[in-house]
Amino acid sequence: MLNLIFGILYLLSGRTARANEGATGSRFVCNAIPPGAEPGCGYGPTGNRVQSTSPVEDELRNTIIQLRETILLQKETIVSQQGTIKELNSKLARCESSVDDTSQSRARGQGSRRKEYGKNTMGDLPRDPSETIDQLGKTMQSLKGRLESLEQQLRLPGTNLSSSGGSGGGGDGGPVAALPPLAPLPTELRELLRQRLELLEGQLLRKVAELEEEKSQLLNETADHRQRTESTLSSLLDRITELERTNNAFKSPEDFKVSLSLRTNYLFGRIKKSLPEMYAFTVCMWLKSSASPGIGTPFSYGVPGQANEIVLIEWGNNPIELLVNDKVAQLPLSVSDGRWHHICITWTTRDGFWEAYQDGERLGTGDNLAPWHPIKPGGVIILGQEQDIVGGRFDATQAFVGEMSQFNMWDRVLRPADIIGMANCSAYMPGNVIPWVDANVEVMGGATKAPLEICEDRAFDS
């Protein structure tokens, strides 16, 4: 019986408790929160966020979002300002470096200073001083404008993420909403920028003034240099004219003589032209010498492989000799009396026949001198020296001492009448292979050329 009573009381107490719970509506429901969601935010059983109906809560949430975006924008703006400051510091360092280079260039003198104009002191400056000044002015104005634009932008009441490179929205290029006003630029940063700008402007103005001064100095130096150059050129032209007048004092190109006054191995004359291949030749010249023993070598012609292709020589107490291809014929000539003598020698490869003329008279003939040998082309004709190699290795004991004129050469045997006409000054025949003209003869080692009218000079010798 007691058990039945206790069971009835238990059932009645359970119903009363459930009724009280229904009346108050207080119960706890547990739901899963999606990853990354904030605790305390309501989510439905499906995981979707339950929107709060409280306007105060929504306003707080929007304010927090805007503050986050403002902080991000402020951070990006500071990074951009730091980049601008670094760029200005780099420009200022370049300006200081250019000022140091300019002061060093002044100590190096005029030549070094001109080289400095070719240096790129600002990284992109032209070489011309006037263009450098213009470019410096443009650079200064550009930097000043960029700084003023940056300062003005930072003073604006608001900005736009699309123009400042913000990361909030607009990733596809579309417009974004305006953000709350940025904080004003700190006073220290604004003052630093202003000081940097003033310093940079001062550096650029000093650089421009220095370039203007150097440009003026360069113009003055250029004018002085031009005047000195013109004066020097005028003096040179006068000297050249005088020398040409002296050289052209020859009444005709052949009226000159070559003087070889010492028996050395470095005084000689050189014929600029060479010989063609020849099967006969005639060589004529005027000689004056009193050297003893022997007058030496009036001329020699050497070719590769044969330095004694043609040589006229009087060496020691030997008579005058004619060498053709290093074969020798002695000539009955005598010209060492200190007077002018006209000498002509003919040769032909046929039987090696030769003739020797002195003052228009044939004094000797002979044959078998290098018969059937052609004179080789492309050699060197030297006046006054015998060649041991082509064009050189002279022996002082074989050097000609005296004067010579009208050295002419033909590729044929001249008639006796032609030789006589030249010897008695009734005719003049320039050589068809080697003519005696001033432009064709060069002198070396102290040998000289001087005007000469051979016939008049010869008359004084008589």
Coordinates of C-alpha atoms in Angstrom, one line a residue:
M1 CA 0.0 0.0 0.0
L2 CA 2.8 2.4 0.8
N3 CA 4.4 1.6 -2.5
L4 CA 1.3 2.5 -4.4
I5 CA 1.1 5.9 -2.6
F6 CA 4.8 6.7 -3.3
G7 CA 4.3 5.8 -7.0
I8 CA 1.3 8.2 -7.3
L9 CA 3.2 11.1 -5.7
Y10 CA 6.2 10.6 -8.1
L11 CA 4.0 10.8 -11.2
L12 CA 2.3 14.0 -9.9
S13 CA 5.7 15.7 -9.1
G14 CA 7.0 14.9 -12.7
R15 CA 4.0 16.5 -14.4
T16 CA 4.3 19.6 -12.3
A17 CA 8.0 20.1 -13.3
R18 CA 7.2 19.8 -17.0
A19 CA 4.4 22.2 -16.7
N20 CA 6.7 24.8 -15.1
E21 CA 9.2 24.4 -17.8
G22 CA 6.6 25.0 -20.5
A23 CA 5.4 28.1 -18.7
T24 CA 8.8 29.8 -18.5
G25 CA 10.1 28.8 -22.0
S26 CA 13.7 28.4 -20.6
R27 CA 15.7 25.7 -22.4
F28 CA 19.3 25.2 -23.8
V29 CA 19.9 24.0 -27.4
C30 CA 23.4 23.0 -28.6
N31 CA 24.3 23.5 -32.3
A32 CA 27.6 22.9 -34.3
I33 CA 29.5 26.1 -35.2
P34 CA 31.1 26.2 -38.7
P35 CA 35.0 26.5 -38.8
G36 CA 36.2 30.1 -38.6
A37 CA 32.9 31.4 -37.2
E38 CA 33.0 33.6 -34.1
P39 CA 31.7 32.3 -30.8
G40 CA 28.5 33.9 -29.7
C41 CA 27.2 34.4 -33.2
G42 CA 24.0 32.6 -33.8
Y43 CA 24.0 29.8 -36.4
G44 CA 21.0 27.7 -37.4
P45 CA 20.9 23.9 -37.4
T46 CA 21.9 23.9 -41.1
G47 CA 25.0 26.0 -40.4
N48 CA 23.7 29.2 -41.9
R49 CA 24.3 32.3 -39.9
V50 CA 21.3 33.7 -38.2
Q51 CA 20.9 37.5 -38.8
S52 CA 20.5 39.5 -35.6
T53 CA 17.6 41.7 -35.5
S54 CA 19.4 44.2 -33.2
P55 CA 20.3 47.5 -35.0
V56 CA 22.9 48.3 -32.4
E57 CA 24.7 45.0 -33.0
D58 CA 24.7 45.6 -36.8
E59 CA 26.1 49.1 -36.4
L60 CA 28.9 47.9 -34.2
R61 CA 29.7 45.1 -36.7
N62 CA 29.9 47.6 -39.6
T63 CA 32.1 50.0 -37.6
I64 CA 34.5 47.2 -36.9
I65 CA 34.8 46.2 -40.5
Q66 CA 35.3 49.9 -41.6
L67 CA 38.0 50.3 -38.9
R68 CA 39.8 47.2 -40.2
E69 CA 39.8 48.5 -43.8
T70 CA 40.9 52.0 -42.6
I71 CA 43.8 50.4 -40.8
L72 CA 44.8 48.4 -43.9
L73 CA 44.6 51.6 -46.0
Q74 CA 46.7 53.5 -43.5
K75 CA 49.3 50.8 -43.6
E76 CA 49.5 50.8 -47.4
T77 CA 49.7 54.6 -47.4
I78 CA 52.6 54.5 -44.9
V79 CA 54.4 51.9 -47.0
S80 CA 53.9 54.2 -50.1
Q81 CA 55.2 57.2 -48.2
Q82 CA 58.3 55.2 -47.1
G83 CA 59.0 54.3 -50.8
T84 CA 58.7 58.0 -51.7
I85 CA 61.1 59.0 -48.9
K86 CA 63.6 56.4 -50.1
E87 CA 63.4 57.7 -53.6
L88 CA 64.0 61.2 -52.5
N89 CA 66.9 60.1 -50.4
S90 CA 68.4 58.4 -53.5
K91 CA 68.0 61.5 -55.6
L92 CA 69.6 63.6 -52.9
A93 CA 72.5 61.2 -52.6
R94 CA 73.0 61.4 -56.4
C95 CA 72.9 65.2 -56.2
E96 CA 75.5 65.2 -53.4
S97 CA 77.7 62.8 -55.4
S98 CA 77.4 65.0 -58.5
V99 CA 78.5 68.1 -56.4
D100 CA 81.5 66.1 -55.1
D101 CA 82.4 65.0 -58.6
T102 CA 82.2 68.6 -59.8
S103 CA 84.5 70.0 -57.1
Q104 CA 87.0 67.2 -57.9
S105 CA 86.8 67.9 -61.6
R106 CA 87.8 71.5 -61.1
A107 CA 91.1 70.4 -59.5
R108 CA 91.9 68.2 -62.5
G109 CA 92.1 71.2 -64.9
Q110 CA 90.5 72.0 -68.1
G111 CA 90.9 68.6 -69.9
S112 CA 89.4 66.7 -67.0
R113 CA 86.6 69.1 -66.6
R114 CA 85.6 68.6 -70.2
K115 CA 85.5 64.9 -69.6
E116 CA 83.2 65.5 -66.6
Y117 CA 80.6 66.9 -69.0
G118 CA 80.4 63.5 -70.6
K119 CA 79.5 61.8 -67.2
N120 CA 75.9 61.1 -66.3
T121 CA 75.8 62.8 -62.9
M122 CA 72.0 62.4 -62.3
G123 CA 71.5 59.1 -64.0
D124 CA 69.7 60.5 -67.0
L125 CA 71.3 63.9 -67.8
P126 CA 72.5 64.9 -71.3
R127 CA 76.1 65.7 -72.1
D128 CA 75.6 69.3 -73.3
P129 CA 75.8 71.8 -70.4
S130 CA 72.7 73.8 -71.6
E131 CA 70.7 70.6 -71.8
T132 CA 72.0 69.5 -68.4
I133 CA 70.7 72.8 -66.9
D134 CA 67.3 72.4 -68.5
Q135 CA 67.0 68.8 -67.4
L136 CA 68.0 69.6 -63.8
G137 CA 65.3 72.3 -63.8
K138 CA 62.7 69.8 -65.1
T139 CA 63.8 67.2 -62.5
M140 CA 63.5 69.7 -59.7
Q141 CA 60.1 70.8 -60.8
S142 CA 59.0 67.1 -61.2
L143 CA 60.2 66.2 -57.7
K144 CA 58.6 69.3 -56.2
G145 CA 55.3 68.5 -57.9
R146 CA 55.4 65.0 -56.7
L147 CA 56.0 66.0 -53.1
E148 CA 53.3 68.7 -53.2
S149 CA 50.9 66.2 -54.7
L150 CA 51.8 63.7 -52.0
E151 CA 51.3 66.2 -49.3
Q152 CA 48.1 67.5 -50.7
Q153 CA 46.8 63.9 -51.1
L154 CA 47.6 63.2 -47.5
R155 CA 45.8 66.3 -46.4
L156 CA 42.5 65.4 -48.2
P157 CA 39.5 64.5 -46.0
G158 CA 39.2 61.1 -47.7
T159 CA 40.5 58.9 -50.4
N160 CA 39.6 56.0 -52.6
L161 CA 40.9 52.5 -52.5
S162 CA 41.0 52.2 -56.2
S163 CA 43.4 55.2 -56.5
S164 CA 45.6 54.2 -53.5
G165 CA 46.0 50.6 -54.3
G166 CA 43.9 49.3 -51.3
S167 CA 43.0 45.6 -51.1
G168 CA 39.4 45.9 -49.9
G169 CA 37.1 44.9 -52.8
G170 CA 37.3 46.1 -56.4
G171 CA 39.7 43.2 -57.3
D172 CA 38.0 42.8 -60.7
G173 CA 38.5 46.5 -61.6
G174 CA 35.1 47.6 -60.4
P175 CA 34.4 50.7 -58.2
V176 CA 34.6 50.5 -54.5
A177 CA 33.0 52.5 -51.8
A178 CA 34.7 55.5 -50.3
L179 CA 36.4 54.8 -47.0
P180 CA 36.3 56.9 -43.9
P181 CA 38.7 59.9 -43.8
L182 CA 42.4 59.1 -43.3
A183 CA 44.4 60.3 -40.4
P184 CA 46.4 63.5 -41.1
L185 CA 50.1 63.1 -42.0
P186 CA 52.2 63.2 -38.9
T187 CA 53.9 66.5 -38.2
E188 CA 57.4 64.9 -38.0
L189 CA 57.0 63.2 -41.4
R190 CA 55.6 66.4 -43.0
E191 CA 58.5 68.4 -41.6
L192 CA 61.0 65.8 -42.8
L193 CA 59.6 65.9 -46.3
R194 CA 59.7 69.7 -46.3
Q195 CA 63.3 69.7 -45.2
R196 CA 64.3 67.1 -47.8
L197 CA 62.5 69.1 -50.5
E198 CA 64.3 72.3 -49.4
L199 CA 67.7 70.5 -49.3
L200 CA 67.1 69.0 -52.7
E201 CA 66.1 72.3 -54.2
G202 CA 69.2 74.0 -52.7
Q203 CA 71.4 71.2 -54.1
L204 CA 69.8 71.5 -57.5
L205 CA 70.0 75.3 -57.6
R206 CA 73.7 75.2 -56.6
K207 CA 74.3 72.6 -59.3
V208 CA 72.6 74.7 -61.9
A209 CA 74.6 77.7 -60.8
E210 CA 77.8 75.8 -61.0
L211 CA 76.9 74.4 -64.5
E212 CA 76.1 77.9 -65.7
E213 CA 79.4 79.2 -64.4
E214 CA 81.3 76.3 -66.0
K215 CA 79.4 76.8 -69.2
S216 CA 80.5 80.4 -69.2
Q217 CA 84.0 79.4 -68.5
L218 CA 83.9 76.8 -71.2
L219 CA 82.6 79.3 -73.7
N220 CA 85.4 81.7 -72.8
E221 CA 88.0 78.9 -72.9
T222 CA 86.6 77.7 -76.3
A223 CA 86.8 81.2 -77.7
D224 CA 90.4 81.5 -76.4
H225 CA 91.3 78.1 -77.7
R226 CA 89.7 78.8 -81.1
Q227 CA 91.7 82.1 -81.3
R228 CA 95.0 80.3 -80.3
T229 CA 94.2 77.5 -82.8
E230 CA 93.5 80.0 -85.6
S231 CA 96.7 81.8 -84.7
T232 CA 98.7 78.6 -84.8
L233 CA 97.2 77.5 -88.0
S234 CA 97.9 80.9 -89.5
S235 CA 101.5 80.6 -88.5
L236 CA 101.7 77.1 -89.9
L237 CA 100.2 78.2 -93.1
D238 CA 102.7 81.1 -93.4
R239 CA 105.5 78.7 -92.7
I240 CA 104.2 76.2 -95.2
T241 CA 103.8 79.0 -97.8
E242 CA 107.4 80.1 -97.0
L243 CA 108.7 76.5 -97.4
E244 CA 106.7 76.0 -100.6
R245 CA 108.1 79.3 -101.9
T246 CA 111.6 78.1 -101.0
N247 CA 111.0 74.7 -102.7
N248 CA 109.2 76.2 -105.6
A249 CA 112.0 78.7 -106.1
F250 CA 113.1 76.2 -108.7
K251 CA 112.2 77.8 -112.0
S252 CA 111.1 74.4 -113.1
P253 CA 110.6 71.0 -111.3
E254 CA 113.9 69.7 -112.5
D255 CA 116.0 72.7 -111.5
F256 CA 117.4 71.4 -108.2
K257 CA 120.2 69.3 -106.9
V258 CA 120.7 66.8 -104.1
S259 CA 123.8 67.4 -101.9
L260 CA 125.4 64.5 -100.0
S261 CA 128.2 66.2 -98.1
L262 CA 129.5 63.4 -95.8
R263 CA 130.7 59.9 -96.4
T264 CA 128.3 58.2 -94.0
N265 CA 125.8 55.4 -94.2
Y266 CA 122.7 57.5 -93.4
L267 CA 122.8 60.3 -96.0
F268 CA 121.0 59.3 -99.1
G269 CA 118.2 60.2 -101.5
R270 CA 115.4 57.9 -102.6
I271 CA 113.4 57.8 -105.9
K272 CA 109.8 57.3 -105.1
K273 CA 109.1 55.5 -108.3
S274 CA 110.3 52.0 -109.3
L275 CA 111.3 50.4 -112.6
P276 CA 109.2 48.2 -114.8
E277 CA 110.7 45.1 -116.4
M278 CA 113.2 46.4 -119.0
Y279 CA 115.3 44.8 -121.8
A280 CA 117.3 48.0 -122.3
F281 CA 117.9 51.3 -120.4
T282 CA 119.7 54.6 -120.6
V283 CA 120.6 56.5 -117.4
C284 CA 121.9 60.1 -117.4
M285 CA 122.8 62.5 -114.6
W286 CA 124.9 65.4 -113.7
L287 CA 127.6 64.7 -111.1
K288 CA 130.0 66.9 -109.1
S289 CA 132.5 65.4 -106.7
S290 CA 136.0 65.8 -105.5
A291 CA 136.0 62.9 -103.1
S292 CA 139.0 60.7 -102.9
P293 CA 139.7 57.8 -103.0
G294 CA 136.7 57.2 -105.3
I295 CA 133.5 59.2 -105.5
G296 CA 131.4 56.3 -104.1
T297 CA 128.0 55.1 -105.4
P298 CA 126.0 57.7 -107.3
F299 CA 123.0 55.4 -107.5
S300 CA 122.0 51.7 -107.0
Y301 CA 118.9 49.7 -107.9
G302 CA 118.1 46.6 -105.9
V303 CA 115.3 44.0 -106.2
P304 CA 114.3 41.1 -104.0
G305 CA 116.9 38.4 -104.5
Q306 CA 119.4 40.8 -106.2
A307 CA 120.6 43.9 -104.4
N308 CA 123.0 44.7 -107.3
E309 CA 120.5 44.7 -110.1
I310 CA 121.9 48.0 -111.4
V311 CA 124.8 49.8 -109.7
L312 CA 127.2 52.7 -110.7
I313 CA 130.1 52.8 -108.3
E314 CA 133.7 54.1 -107.9
W315 CA 135.1 52.4 -104.8
G316 CA 138.6 53.1 -103.6
N317 CA 141.2 53.3 -106.3
N318 CA 139.2 51.2 -108.7
P319 CA 137.7 52.8 -111.9
I320 CA 134.0 53.6 -112.2
E321 CA 132.1 50.3 -112.6
L322 CA 128.7 49.4 -114.0
L323 CA 127.0 46.4 -112.4
V324 CA 124.0 44.6 -114.0
N325 CA 122.7 41.6 -112.2
D326 CA 125.9 41.7 -110.2
K327 CA 128.0 41.4 -113.4
V328 CA 130.7 44.1 -113.7
A329 CA 132.0 46.3 -116.5
Q330 CA 134.6 48.9 -115.9
L331 CA 133.9 52.3 -117.5
P332 CA 136.6 54.8 -118.7
L333 CA 135.1 57.8 -116.9
S334 CA 136.7 60.3 -114.5
V335 CA 134.5 62.8 -112.7
S336 CA 136.4 63.5 -109.4
D337 CA 137.8 66.9 -110.3
G338 CA 135.2 68.9 -108.4
R339 CA 133.4 70.1 -111.6
W340 CA 130.0 69.3 -113.1
H341 CA 130.0 66.4 -115.5
H342 CA 127.2 64.9 -117.6
I343 CA 127.3 61.1 -117.4
C344 CA 125.2 58.8 -119.6
I345 CA 125.3 55.0 -119.7
T346 CA 123.3 52.8 -122.1
W347 CA 122.8 49.0 -121.9
T348 CA 120.7 46.4 -123.8
T349 CA 120.1 42.8 -122.9
R350 CA 121.0 41.8 -126.5
D351 CA 124.6 40.6 -126.1
G352 CA 124.8 42.7 -123.0
F353 CA 126.1 45.7 -125.0
W354 CA 126.9 48.9 -123.1
E355 CA 128.1 52.5 -123.9
A356 CA 129.6 55.2 -121.6
Y357 CA 129.3 58.9 -122.3
Q358 CA 130.9 61.8 -120.4
D359 CA 130.0 65.4 -121.3
G360 CA 128.3 64.2 -124.5
E361 CA 131.3 62.2 -125.8
R362 CA 131.2 58.4 -126.0
L363 CA 134.3 57.3 -124.1
G364 CA 133.8 53.5 -124.1
T365 CA 131.7 50.6 -125.2
G366 CA 131.6 46.9 -124.4
D367 CA 129.4 43.7 -124.5
N368 CA 128.7 40.5 -122.6
L369 CA 127.4 42.4 -119.6
A370 CA 124.6 40.2 -118.2
P371 CA 123.5 39.3 -121.8
W372 CA 119.8 38.3 -122.2
H373 CA 119.0 39.3 -118.7
P374 CA 115.9 41.4 -118.2
I375 CA 115.9 44.1 -115.6
K376 CA 113.6 43.0 -112.9
P377 CA 110.7 45.3 -111.8
G378 CA 109.5 46.5 -108.4
G379 CA 112.9 47.4 -106.8
V380 CA 114.2 50.4 -105.0
I381 CA 116.4 53.2 -106.4
I382 CA 118.8 54.8 -103.9
L383 CA 120.9 57.9 -104.6
G384 CA 124.3 58.0 -102.9
Q385 CA 124.4 54.5 -101.3
E386 CA 125.1 50.9 -102.4
Q387 CA 122.5 48.5 -101.2
D388 CA 123.4 45.2 -99.6
I389 CA 119.7 44.4 -99.1
V390 CA 116.8 46.1 -100.8
G391 CA 116.6 49.6 -99.6
G392 CA 119.2 49.4 -96.8
R393 CA 122.3 48.0 -95.1
F394 CA 124.5 50.7 -96.5
D395 CA 128.3 50.8 -96.2
A396 CA 129.8 54.2 -95.4
T397 CA 133.0 53.4 -97.4
Q398 CA 130.8 53.1 -100.6
A399 CA 128.8 56.3 -100.0
F400 CA 128.8 59.0 -102.7
V401 CA 130.1 62.4 -101.6
G402 CA 129.2 65.4 -103.7
E403 CA 126.2 66.7 -105.6
M404 CA 124.0 65.4 -108.3
S405 CA 121.1 66.6 -110.5
Q406 CA 118.8 65.6 -113.4
F407 CA 118.9 61.9 -112.7
N408 CA 116.7 60.5 -115.6
M409 CA 116.1 57.0 -116.8
W410 CA 114.6 55.6 -120.0
D411 CA 113.6 52.1 -121.0
R412 CA 115.5 52.3 -124.3
V413 CA 118.9 53.2 -125.7
L414 CA 119.0 56.9 -126.5
R415 CA 120.6 58.2 -129.7
P416 CA 124.0 59.9 -129.4
A417 CA 122.4 63.2 -130.7
D418 CA 120.0 63.2 -127.8
I419 CA 122.8 62.6 -125.3
I420 CA 124.9 65.4 -126.8
G421 CA 121.9 67.8 -126.7
M422 CA 121.5 67.3 -123.0
A423 CA 125.2 67.5 -122.3
N424 CA 125.6 70.9 -124.0
C425 CA 122.3 72.2 -122.5
S426 CA 120.7 72.6 -125.9
A427 CA 118.0 70.2 -125.0
Y428 CA 116.4 68.6 -122.0
M429 CA 114.7 65.2 -122.1
P430 CA 113.0 63.9 -118.9
G431 CA 113.2 60.2 -118.5
N432 CA 110.1 58.2 -119.5
V433 CA 110.7 55.7 -116.7
I434 CA 112.3 57.9 -114.0
P435 CA 112.0 61.7 -114.5
W436 CA 114.0 64.1 -112.4
V437 CA 111.2 66.1 -110.6
D438 CA 111.1 67.5 -107.1
A439 CA 108.1 65.5 -106.1
N440 CA 109.7 62.2 -107.1
V441 CA 112.9 62.6 -104.9
E442 CA 113.0 62.5 -101.2
V443 CA 116.2 63.0 -99.1
M444 CA 117.1 61.3 -95.8
G445 CA 119.5 61.6 -93.0
G446 CA 120.5 65.2 -93.5
A447 CA 120.8 65.1 -97.3
T448 CA 119.5 68.4 -98.8
K449 CA 117.8 69.7 -101.9
A450 CA 118.6 73.1 -103.3
P451 CA 117.8 75.1 -106.4
L452 CA 120.2 74.7 -109.3
E453 CA 120.3 75.8 -112.9
I454 CA 122.8 73.3 -114.0
C455 CA 123.9 75.0 -117.2
E456 CA 124.6 78.4 -115.5
D457 CA 126.4 76.7 -112.7
R458 CA 128.4 74.7 -115.1
A459 CA 129.4 77.8 -116.9
F460 CA 130.9 79.2 -113.7
D461 CA 132.9 76.0 -113.4
S462 CA 134.6 76.5 -116.8

